[in-house]
Amino acid sequence: AIERTFSILKPDATQRNLTGGINALIEAAGLKIVAQKRIQMSLAEARRFYAVHKERPFFGELVEFMVSAPVVVQVLEGENAIAKYREVMGATNPAQAAEGTIRKQFALSVGENSVHGSDSADNAKLEIAQFFSENEIISG
Ligand code: CMP
């Protein structure tokens, strides 16, 4: 089915001018960027976005990193978009990421791993709604 997923190009990516390089891999995989904006996340937004990880030892580091520089938030659309984008991103830890994936090509570490993508349809919906109103998403 045609799905939507939520993507973030993280601070390590925006600070190395990798927006275009990452978008090229997204588009080459057949995913359409149907909404995109560059934002400076606030601490409150980052804490809310990663609330599921709030008990993890790396939560503070993760939130600090996400507000350390601008990010690009996106909505991607396509056949099986949620699983497909996770495949295109590669493993969370770039040392384990497969050849040809975004994280293999660009990520620096498990924290500075260049991209985020939703892990389920429910989370995709919630994550998209945190950053985009429906009228900012232009399919077609
Ligand atoms: P993401 O898909 O954005 O969702 C949670 C993030 O936590 C994950 O990507 C990683 O970037 C980050 N993360 C996971 N494990 C660690 C860790 N050990 N140290 C720092 N960040 C981590």
Tab-separated table of N, CA and C and ligand atoms in Angstrom:
chain	number	residue	atom	x	y	z
A	1	ALA	N	0.838	-1.204	0.000
A	1	ALA	CA	0.000	0.000	0.000
A	1	ALA	C	0.868	1.247	0.000
A	2	ILE	N	0.321	2.320	-0.506
A	2	ILE	CA	1.029	3.605	-0.452
A	2	ILE	C	0.975	4.102	0.987
A	3	GLU	N	2.147	4.387	1.549
A	3	GLU	CA	2.250	4.850	2.935
A	3	GLU	C	3.003	6.176	2.981
A	4	ARG	N	2.891	6.821	4.148
A	4	ARG	CA	3.727	7.972	4.454
A	4	ARG	C	4.599	7.644	5.659
A	5	THR	N	5.833	8.126	5.629
A	5	THR	CA	6.695	7.982	6.789
A	5	THR	C	7.340	9.324	7.096
A	6	PHE	N	7.834	9.466	8.330
A	6	PHE	CA	8.453	10.703	8.761
A	6	PHE	C	9.968	10.520	8.806
A	7	SER	N	10.673	11.517	8.302
A	7	SER	CA	12.136	11.467	8.227
A	7	SER	C	12.744	12.724	8.826
A	8	ILE	N	13.884	12.565	9.479
A	8	ILE	CA	14.678	13.724	9.907
A	8	ILE	C	16.099	13.563	9.373
A	9	LEU	N	16.604	14.615	8.723
A	9	LEU	CA	18.030	14.695	8.418
A	9	LEU	C	18.641	15.426	9.606
A	10	LYS	N	19.462	14.730	10.365
A	10	LYS	CA	19.915	15.182	11.682
A	10	LYS	C	21.026	16.232	11.573
A	11	PRO	N	21.369	16.863	12.729
A	11	PRO	CA	22.379	17.929	12.708
A	11	PRO	C	23.714	17.548	12.047
A	12	ASP	N	24.177	16.316	12.250
A	12	ASP	CA	25.473	15.960	11.625
A	12	ASP	C	25.374	16.014	10.104
A	13	ALA	N	24.170	15.762	9.578
A	13	ALA	CA	23.954	15.809	8.123
A	13	ALA	C	23.830	17.251	7.629
A	14	THR	N	23.022	18.055	8.319
A	14	THR	CA	22.858	19.442	7.835
A	14	THR	C	24.176	20.205	7.944
A	15	GLN	N	24.983	19.888	8.972
A	15	GLN	CA	26.237	20.632	9.161
A	15	GLN	C	27.332	20.217	8.189
A	16	ARG	N	27.150	19.092	7.519
A	16	ARG	CA	28.122	18.662	6.497
A	16	ARG	C	27.557	18.843	5.086
A	17	ASN	N	26.450	19.613	4.964
A	17	ASN	CA	25.842	19.872	3.652
A	17	ASN	C	25.461	18.586	2.920
A	18	LEU	N	24.833	17.674	3.661
A	18	LEU	CA	24.467	16.388	3.063
A	18	LEU	C	22.989	16.285	2.707
A	19	THR	N	22.252	17.398	2.821
A	19	THR	CA	20.815	17.336	2.515
A	19	THR	C	20.568	16.781	1.108
A	20	GLY	N	21.269	17.332	0.145
A	20	GLY	CA	21.068	16.890	-1.242
A	20	GLY	C	21.528	15.460	-1.474
A	21	GLY	N	22.659	15.110	-0.901
A	21	GLY	CA	23.192	13.752	-1.063
A	21	GLY	C	22.255	12.707	-0.482
A	22	ILE	N	21.699	12.994	0.679
A	22	ILE	CA	20.751	12.059	1.297
A	22	ILE	C	19.449	12.032	0.510
A	23	ASN	N	18.966	13.209	0.098
A	23	ASN	CA	17.725	13.234	-0.686
A	23	ASN	C	17.879	12.455	-1.995
A	24	ALA	N	19.065	12.485	-2.573
A	24	ALA	CA	19.292	11.720	-3.815
A	24	ALA	C	19.084	10.225	-3.569
A	25	LEU	N	19.554	9.716	-2.432
A	25	LEU	CA	19.368	8.289	-2.126
A	25	LEU	C	17.898	7.980	-1.845
A	26	ILE	N	17.215	8.903	-1.149
A	26	ILE	CA	15.783	8.725	-0.874
A	26	ILE	C	15.002	8.631	-2.191
A	27	GLU	N	15.276	9.578	-3.083
A	27	GLU	CA	14.530	9.613	-4.351
A	27	GLU	C	14.902	8.445	-5.256
A	28	ALA	N	16.172	8.047	-5.224
A	28	ALA	CA	16.595	6.905	-6.056
A	28	ALA	C	15.893	5.622	-5.617
A	29	ALA	N	15.505	5.564	-4.347
A	29	ALA	CA	14.791	4.386	-3.830
A	29	ALA	C	13.305	4.421	-4.193
A	30	GLY	N	12.858	5.473	-4.860
A	30	GLY	CA	11.460	5.548	-5.275
A	30	GLY	C	10.553	6.211	-4.259
A	31	LEU	N	11.144	6.784	-3.205
A	31	LEU	CA	10.330	7.517	-2.224
A	31	LEU	C	10.217	8.963	-2.662
A	32	LYS	N	9.007	9.511	-2.545
A	32	LYS	CA	8.759	10.896	-2.944
A	32	LYS	C	8.764	11.794	-1.705
A	33	ILE	N	9.518	12.897	-1.768
A	33	ILE	CA	9.555	13.863	-0.665
A	33	ILE	C	8.348	14.784	-0.851
A	34	VAL	N	7.281	14.541	-0.070
A	34	VAL	CA	6.027	15.270	-0.281
A	34	VAL	C	5.869	16.454	0.672
A	35	ALA	N	6.817	16.585	1.623
A	35	ALA	CA	6.893	17.769	2.490
A	35	ALA	C	8.304	17.827	3.048
A	36	GLN	N	8.805	19.051	3.210
A	36	GLN	CA	10.180	19.180	3.719
A	36	GLN	C	10.374	20.592	4.264
A	37	LYS	N	10.998	20.707	5.450
A	37	LYS	CA	11.400	22.027	5.932
A	37	LYS	C	12.610	21.914	6.844
A	38	ARG	N	13.418	22.973	6.799
A	38	ARG	CA	14.587	23.045	7.666
A	38	ARG	C	14.177	23.837	8.897
A	39	ILE	N	14.403	23.258	10.076
A	39	ILE	CA	13.977	23.897	11.327
A	39	ILE	C	15.081	23.795	12.378
A	40	GLN	N	15.019	24.680	13.348
A	40	GLN	CA	15.811	24.514	14.569
A	40	GLN	C	14.872	23.910	15.617
A	41	MET	N	15.088	22.677	16.000
A	41	MET	CA	14.239	22.047	17.016
A	41	MET	C	14.480	22.700	18.366
A	42	SER	N	13.417	22.874	19.129
A	42	SER	CA	13.557	23.340	20.507
A	42	SER	C	13.806	22.130	21.409
A	43	LEU	N	14.298	22.404	22.617
A	43	LEU	CA	14.487	21.319	23.589
A	43	LEU	C	13.170	20.606	23.861
A	44	ALA	N	12.093	21.375	23.997
A	44	ALA	CA	10.788	20.775	24.284
A	44	ALA	C	10.347	19.861	23.141
A	45	GLU	N	10.564	20.309	21.907
A	45	GLU	CA	10.190	19.474	20.751
A	45	GLU	C	11.013	18.187	20.709
A	46	ALA	N	12.321	18.314	20.976
A	46	ALA	CA	13.192	17.136	20.928
A	46	ALA	C	12.825	16.151	22.033
A	47	ARG	N	12.559	16.660	23.230
A	47	ARG	CA	12.168	15.777	24.344
A	47	ARG	C	10.848	15.078	24.043
A	48	ARG	N	9.906	15.818	23.445
A	48	ARG	CA	8.612	15.214	23.095
A	48	ARG	C	8.799	14.157	22.008
A	49	PHE	N	9.606	14.504	21.000
A	49	PHE	CA	9.787	13.584	19.879
A	49	PHE	C	10.387	12.259	20.334
A	50	TYR	N	11.355	12.324	21.230
A	50	TYR	CA	12.055	11.118	21.685
A	50	TYR	C	11.562	10.631	23.045
A	51	ALA	N	10.350	11.013	23.442
A	51	ALA	CA	9.820	10.649	24.770
A	51	ALA	C	9.877	9.142	25.032
A	52	VAL	N	9.721	8.322	24.001
A	52	VAL	CA	9.763	6.857	24.217
A	52	VAL	C	11.133	6.403	24.737
A	53	HIS	N	12.157	7.226	24.512
A	53	HIS	CA	13.515	6.852	24.953
A	53	HIS	C	13.914	7.532	26.253
A	54	LYS	N	12.945	8.157	26.967
A	54	LYS	CA	13.344	9.032	28.080
A	54	LYS	C	14.028	8.307	29.236
A	55	GLU	N	13.831	6.996	29.351
A	55	GLU	CA	14.520	6.252	30.424
A	55	GLU	C	15.892	5.723	29.994
A	56	ARG	N	16.219	5.883	28.713
A	56	ARG	CA	17.495	5.338	28.215
A	56	ARG	C	18.664	6.194	28.683
A	57	PRO	N	19.817	5.565	28.888
A	57	PRO	CA	20.982	6.321	29.363
A	57	PRO	C	21.439	7.405	28.383
A	58	PHE	N	21.125	7.235	27.103
A	58	PHE	CA	21.595	8.204	26.104
A	58	PHE	C	20.580	9.306	25.802
A	59	PHE	N	19.461	9.341	26.567
A	59	PHE	CA	18.399	10.304	26.249
A	59	PHE	C	18.894	11.758	26.259
A	60	GLY	N	19.639	12.126	27.298
A	60	GLY	CA	20.125	13.512	27.404
A	60	GLY	C	21.028	13.891	26.242
A	61	GLU	N	21.927	12.987	25.932
A	61	GLU	CA	22.868	13.189	24.817
A	61	GLU	C	22.116	13.308	23.485
A	62	LEU	N	21.119	12.455	23.329
A	62	LEU	CA	20.321	12.432	22.102
A	62	LEU	C	19.588	13.769	21.905
A	63	VAL	N	18.943	14.250	22.965
A	63	VAL	CA	18.199	15.513	22.889
A	63	VAL	C	19.153	16.688	22.633
A	64	GLU	N	20.271	16.709	23.332
A	64	GLU	CA	21.273	17.773	23.122
A	64	GLU	C	21.738	17.802	21.672
A	65	PHE	N	22.012	16.629	21.132
A	65	PHE	CA	22.466	16.534	19.747
A	65	PHE	C	21.406	17.066	18.783
A	66	MET	N	20.150	16.707	19.011
A	66	MET	CA	19.093	17.078	18.066
A	66	MET	C	18.810	18.586	18.034
A	67	VAL	N	19.211	19.306	19.096
A	67	VAL	CA	19.010	20.762	19.120
A	67	VAL	C	20.320	21.515	18.847
A	68	SER	N	21.396	20.784	18.562
A	68	SER	CA	22.725	21.400	18.425
A	68	SER	C	22.890	22.192	17.134
A	69	ALA	N	22.014	21.971	16.172
A	69	ALA	CA	22.074	22.643	14.867
A	69	ALA	C	20.751	22.341	14.163
A	70	PRO	N	20.478	23.029	13.047
A	70	PRO	CA	19.214	22.754	12.339
A	70	PRO	C	19.084	21.296	11.875
A	71	VAL	N	17.841	20.893	11.705
A	71	VAL	CA	17.526	19.594	11.103
A	71	VAL	C	16.584	19.851	9.923
A	72	VAL	N	16.464	18.870	9.048
A	72	VAL	CA	15.471	18.923	7.980
A	72	VAL	C	14.440	17.842	8.270
A	73	VAL	N	13.191	18.246	8.449
A	73	VAL	CA	12.115	17.272	8.672
A	73	VAL	C	11.368	17.072	7.356
A	74	GLN	N	10.968	15.832	7.132
A	74	GLN	CA	10.375	15.465	5.841
A	74	GLN	C	9.226	14.480	6.022
A	75	VAL	N	8.320	14.482	5.058
A	75	VAL	CA	7.359	13.394	4.901
A	75	VAL	C	7.688	12.708	3.582
A	76	LEU	N	7.877	11.396	3.642
A	76	LEU	CA	8.175	10.593	2.454
A	76	LEU	C	6.976	9.722	2.142
A	77	GLU	N	6.670	9.589	0.874
A	77	GLU	CA	5.494	8.822	0.457
A	77	GLU	C	5.876	7.809	-0.609
A	78	GLY	N	5.272	6.642	-0.529
A	78	GLY	CA	5.504	5.632	-1.556
A	78	GLY	C	5.013	4.277	-1.109
A	79	GLU	N	5.132	3.311	-2.036
A	79	GLU	CA	4.752	1.933	-1.748
A	79	GLU	C	5.583	1.438	-0.555
A	80	ASN	N	4.919	0.986	0.505
A	80	ASN	CA	5.641	0.376	1.624
A	80	ASN	C	6.693	1.323	2.219
A	81	ALA	N	6.354	2.623	2.271
A	81	ALA	CA	7.355	3.660	2.572
A	81	ALA	C	8.051	3.478	3.924
A	82	ILE	N	7.339	2.991	4.933
A	82	ILE	CA	7.934	2.901	6.274
A	82	ILE	C	9.081	1.895	6.283
A	83	ALA	N	8.818	0.686	5.819
A	83	ALA	CA	9.864	-0.346	5.779
A	83	ALA	C	10.934	0.007	4.747
A	84	LYS	N	10.501	0.558	3.600
A	84	LYS	CA	11.463	0.882	2.561
A	84	LYS	C	12.472	1.917	3.042
A	85	TYR	N	11.991	2.947	3.756
A	85	TYR	CA	12.927	3.976	4.225
A	85	TYR	C	13.882	3.397	5.261
A	86	ARG	N	13.391	2.495	6.113
A	86	ARG	CA	14.287	1.884	7.111
A	86	ARG	C	15.386	1.080	6.414
A	87	GLU	N	15.019	0.458	5.289
A	87	GLU	CA	16.006	-0.278	4.504
A	87	GLU	C	17.035	0.694	3.891
A	88	VAL	N	16.543	1.807	3.345
A	88	VAL	CA	17.429	2.798	2.715
A	88	VAL	C	18.351	3.447	3.754
A	89	MET	N	17.850	3.660	4.979
A	89	MET	CA	18.681	4.253	6.033
A	89	MET	C	19.806	3.307	6.441
A	90	GLY	N	19.518	2.031	6.568
A	90	GLY	CA	20.493	1.075	7.080
A	90	GLY	C	20.426	0.997	8.600
A	91	ALA	N	21.233	0.129	9.192
A	91	ALA	CA	21.201	-0.111	10.636
A	91	ALA	C	21.508	1.164	11.415
A	92	THR	N	20.908	1.280	12.627
A	92	THR	CA	21.116	2.444	13.505
A	92	THR	C	22.605	2.719	13.708
A	93	ASN	N	23.360	1.665	13.964
A	93	ASN	CA	24.812	1.792	14.121
A	93	ASN	C	25.466	1.683	12.736
A	94	PRO	N	26.100	2.754	12.264
A	94	PRO	CA	26.660	2.735	10.905
A	94	PRO	C	27.681	1.617	10.689
A	95	ALA	N	28.308	1.157	11.778
A	95	ALA	CA	29.268	0.052	11.646
A	95	ALA	C	28.570	-1.227	11.188
A	96	GLN	N	27.252	-1.302	11.420
A	96	GLN	CA	26.485	-2.485	11.018
A	96	GLN	C	25.620	-2.234	9.779
A	97	ALA	N	25.720	-1.043	9.205
A	97	ALA	CA	24.847	-0.689	8.076
A	97	ALA	C	25.342	-1.321	6.775
A	98	ALA	N	24.389	-1.765	5.955
A	98	ALA	CA	24.723	-2.429	4.695
A	98	ALA	C	25.238	-1.427	3.664
A	99	GLU	N	26.028	-1.941	2.755
A	99	GLU	CA	26.552	-1.174	1.617
A	99	GLU	C	25.400	-0.504	0.863
A	100	GLY	N	25.595	0.737	0.462
A	100	GLY	CA	24.581	1.437	-0.333
A	100	GLY	C	23.551	2.171	0.501
A	101	THR	N	23.551	1.969	1.830
A	101	THR	CA	22.578	2.662	2.675
A	101	THR	C	23.079	4.059	3.061
A	102	ILE	N	22.140	4.901	3.487
A	102	ILE	CA	22.476	6.275	3.888
A	102	ILE	C	23.479	6.266	5.043
A	103	ARG	N	23.207	5.436	6.050
A	103	ARG	CA	24.091	5.441	7.227
A	103	ARG	C	25.461	4.866	6.909
A	104	LYS	N	25.523	3.867	6.035
A	104	LYS	CA	26.828	3.335	5.628
A	104	LYS	C	27.643	4.440	4.953
A	105	GLN	N	26.980	5.197	4.091
A	105	GLN	CA	27.685	6.215	3.307
A	105	GLN	C	28.028	7.452	4.135
A	106	PHE	N	27.127	7.859	5.054
A	106	PHE	CA	27.285	9.190	5.657
A	106	PHE	C	27.402	9.224	7.184
A	107	ALA	N	26.860	8.246	7.908
A	107	ALA	CA	26.772	8.383	9.371
A	107	ALA	C	28.134	8.280	10.036
A	108	LEU	N	28.246	8.958	11.195
A	108	LEU	CA	29.521	9.041	11.913
A	108	LEU	C	29.579	8.074	13.091
A	109	SER	N	28.439	7.846	13.724
A	109	SER	CA	28.381	7.001	14.936
A	109	SER	C	26.919	6.657	15.204
A	110	VAL	N	26.678	5.848	16.233
A	110	VAL	CA	25.304	5.453	16.560
A	110	VAL	C	24.461	6.670	16.958
A	111	GLY	N	25.070	7.683	17.546
A	111	GLY	CA	24.350	8.908	17.889
A	111	GLY	C	24.254	9.833	16.687
A	112	GLU	N	25.387	10.153	16.095
A	112	GLU	CA	25.414	11.034	14.913
A	112	GLU	C	25.219	10.172	13.669
A	113	ASN	N	23.976	9.676	13.537
A	113	ASN	CA	23.724	8.700	12.479
A	113	ASN	C	22.881	9.261	11.328
A	114	SER	N	22.918	10.586	11.170
A	114	SER	CA	22.474	11.286	9.952
A	114	SER	C	20.977	11.346	9.681
A	115	VAL	N	20.257	10.256	9.990
A	115	VAL	CA	18.830	10.227	9.655
A	115	VAL	C	18.002	9.504	10.719
A	116	HIS	N	16.745	9.895	10.785
A	116	HIS	CA	15.736	9.173	11.554
A	116	HIS	C	14.605	8.790	10.610
A	117	GLY	N	14.004	7.628	10.820
A	117	GLY	CA	12.797	7.250	10.087
A	117	GLY	C	11.841	6.532	11.022
A	118	SER	N	10.548	6.738	10.821
A	118	SER	CA	9.524	6.111	11.680
A	118	SER	C	9.664	4.592	11.654
A	119	ASP	N	9.352	3.949	12.804
A	119	ASP	CA	9.484	2.491	12.877
A	119	ASP	C	8.156	1.749	12.742
A	120	SER	N	7.052	2.483	12.651
A	120	SER	CA	5.748	1.820	12.507
A	120	SER	C	4.745	2.816	11.922
A	121	ALA	N	3.617	2.299	11.457
A	121	ALA	CA	2.581	3.165	10.877
A	121	ALA	C	2.006	4.112	11.934
A	122	ASP	N	1.818	3.596	13.155
A	122	ASP	CA	1.285	4.445	14.234
A	122	ASP	C	2.251	5.579	14.554
A	123	ASN	N	3.532	5.255	14.682
A	123	ASN	CA	4.513	6.297	14.979
A	123	ASN	C	4.670	7.274	13.816
A	124	ALA	N	4.586	6.787	12.593
A	124	ALA	CA	4.688	7.683	11.430
A	124	ALA	C	3.613	8.767	11.520
A	125	LYS	N	2.401	8.348	11.832
A	125	LYS	CA	1.286	9.280	11.931
A	125	LYS	C	1.523	10.332	13.027
A	126	LEU	N	1.953	9.856	14.198
A	126	LEU	CA	2.214	10.764	15.324
A	126	LEU	C	3.367	11.720	15.022
A	127	GLU	N	4.427	11.189	14.436
A	127	GLU	CA	5.623	11.991	14.162
A	127	GLU	C	5.340	13.044	13.087
A	128	ILE	N	4.633	12.640	12.028
A	128	ILE	CA	4.263	13.602	10.986
A	128	ILE	C	3.436	14.726	11.600
A	129	ALA	N	2.476	14.355	12.435
A	129	ALA	CA	1.572	15.347	13.029
A	129	ALA	C	2.300	16.303	13.966
A	130	GLN	N	3.434	15.863	14.551
A	130	GLN	CA	4.187	16.770	15.424
A	130	GLN	C	4.801	17.932	14.639
A	131	PHE	N	5.122	17.711	13.381
A	131	PHE	CA	5.870	18.730	12.634
A	131	PHE	C	5.162	19.304	11.404
A	132	PHE	N	4.116	18.646	10.929
A	132	PHE	CA	3.447	19.127	9.715
A	132	PHE	C	1.936	19.154	9.894
A	133	SER	N	1.314	20.187	9.331
A	133	SER	CA	-0.136	20.163	9.205
A	133	SER	C	-0.456	19.533	7.848
A	134	GLU	N	-1.641	18.971	7.731
A	134	GLU	CA	-2.001	18.221	6.516
A	134	GLU	C	-1.858	19.089	5.256
A	135	ASN	N	-2.111	20.375	5.371
A	135	ASN	CA	-2.044	21.239	4.167
A	135	ASN	C	-0.609	21.573	3.744
A	136	GLU	N	0.378	21.155	4.506
A	136	GLU	CA	1.778	21.341	4.098
A	136	GLU	C	2.306	20.116	3.336
A	137	ILE	N	1.506	19.059	3.276
A	137	ILE	CA	1.939	17.818	2.632
A	137	ILE	C	1.286	17.746	1.260
A	138	ILE	N	2.140	17.781	0.228
A	138	ILE	CA	1.626	17.903	-1.137
A	138	ILE	C	1.982	16.641	-1.921
A	139	SER	N	1.039	15.706	-2.007
A	139	SER	CA	1.245	14.478	-2.767
A	139	SER	C	1.093	14.766	-4.246
A	140	GLY	N	1.493	13.779	-5.056
A	140	GLY	CA	1.266	13.918	-6.493
A	140	GLY	C	2.470	14.452	-7.237
B	1	CMP	P1	16.699	7.268	15.888
B	1	CMP	O1	16.174	6.342	14.838
B	1	CMP	O2	16.577	8.701	15.642
B	1	CMP	O3	15.966	6.924	17.254
B	1	CMP	C1	16.593	6.924	18.513
B	1	CMP	C2	18.002	7.356	18.405
B	1	CMP	O4	18.791	7.169	19.562
B	1	CMP	C3	18.712	6.557	17.356
B	1	CMP	O5	18.256	6.957	16.101
B	1	CMP	C4	20.170	6.826	17.660
B	1	CMP	O6	20.686	7.908	16.917
B	1	CMP	C5	20.122	7.191	19.116
B	1	CMP	N1	20.901	6.238	19.875
B	1	CMP	C6	20.701	4.921	19.969
B	1	CMP	N2	21.633	4.364	20.756
B	1	CMP	C7	22.436	5.371	21.161
B	1	CMP	C8	23.583	5.427	21.982
B	1	CMP	N3	24.092	4.323	22.546
B	1	CMP	N4	24.143	6.635	22.171
B	1	CMP	C9	23.611	7.746	21.607
B	1	CMP	N5	22.522	7.737	20.810
B	1	CMP	C10	21.954	6.555	20.598
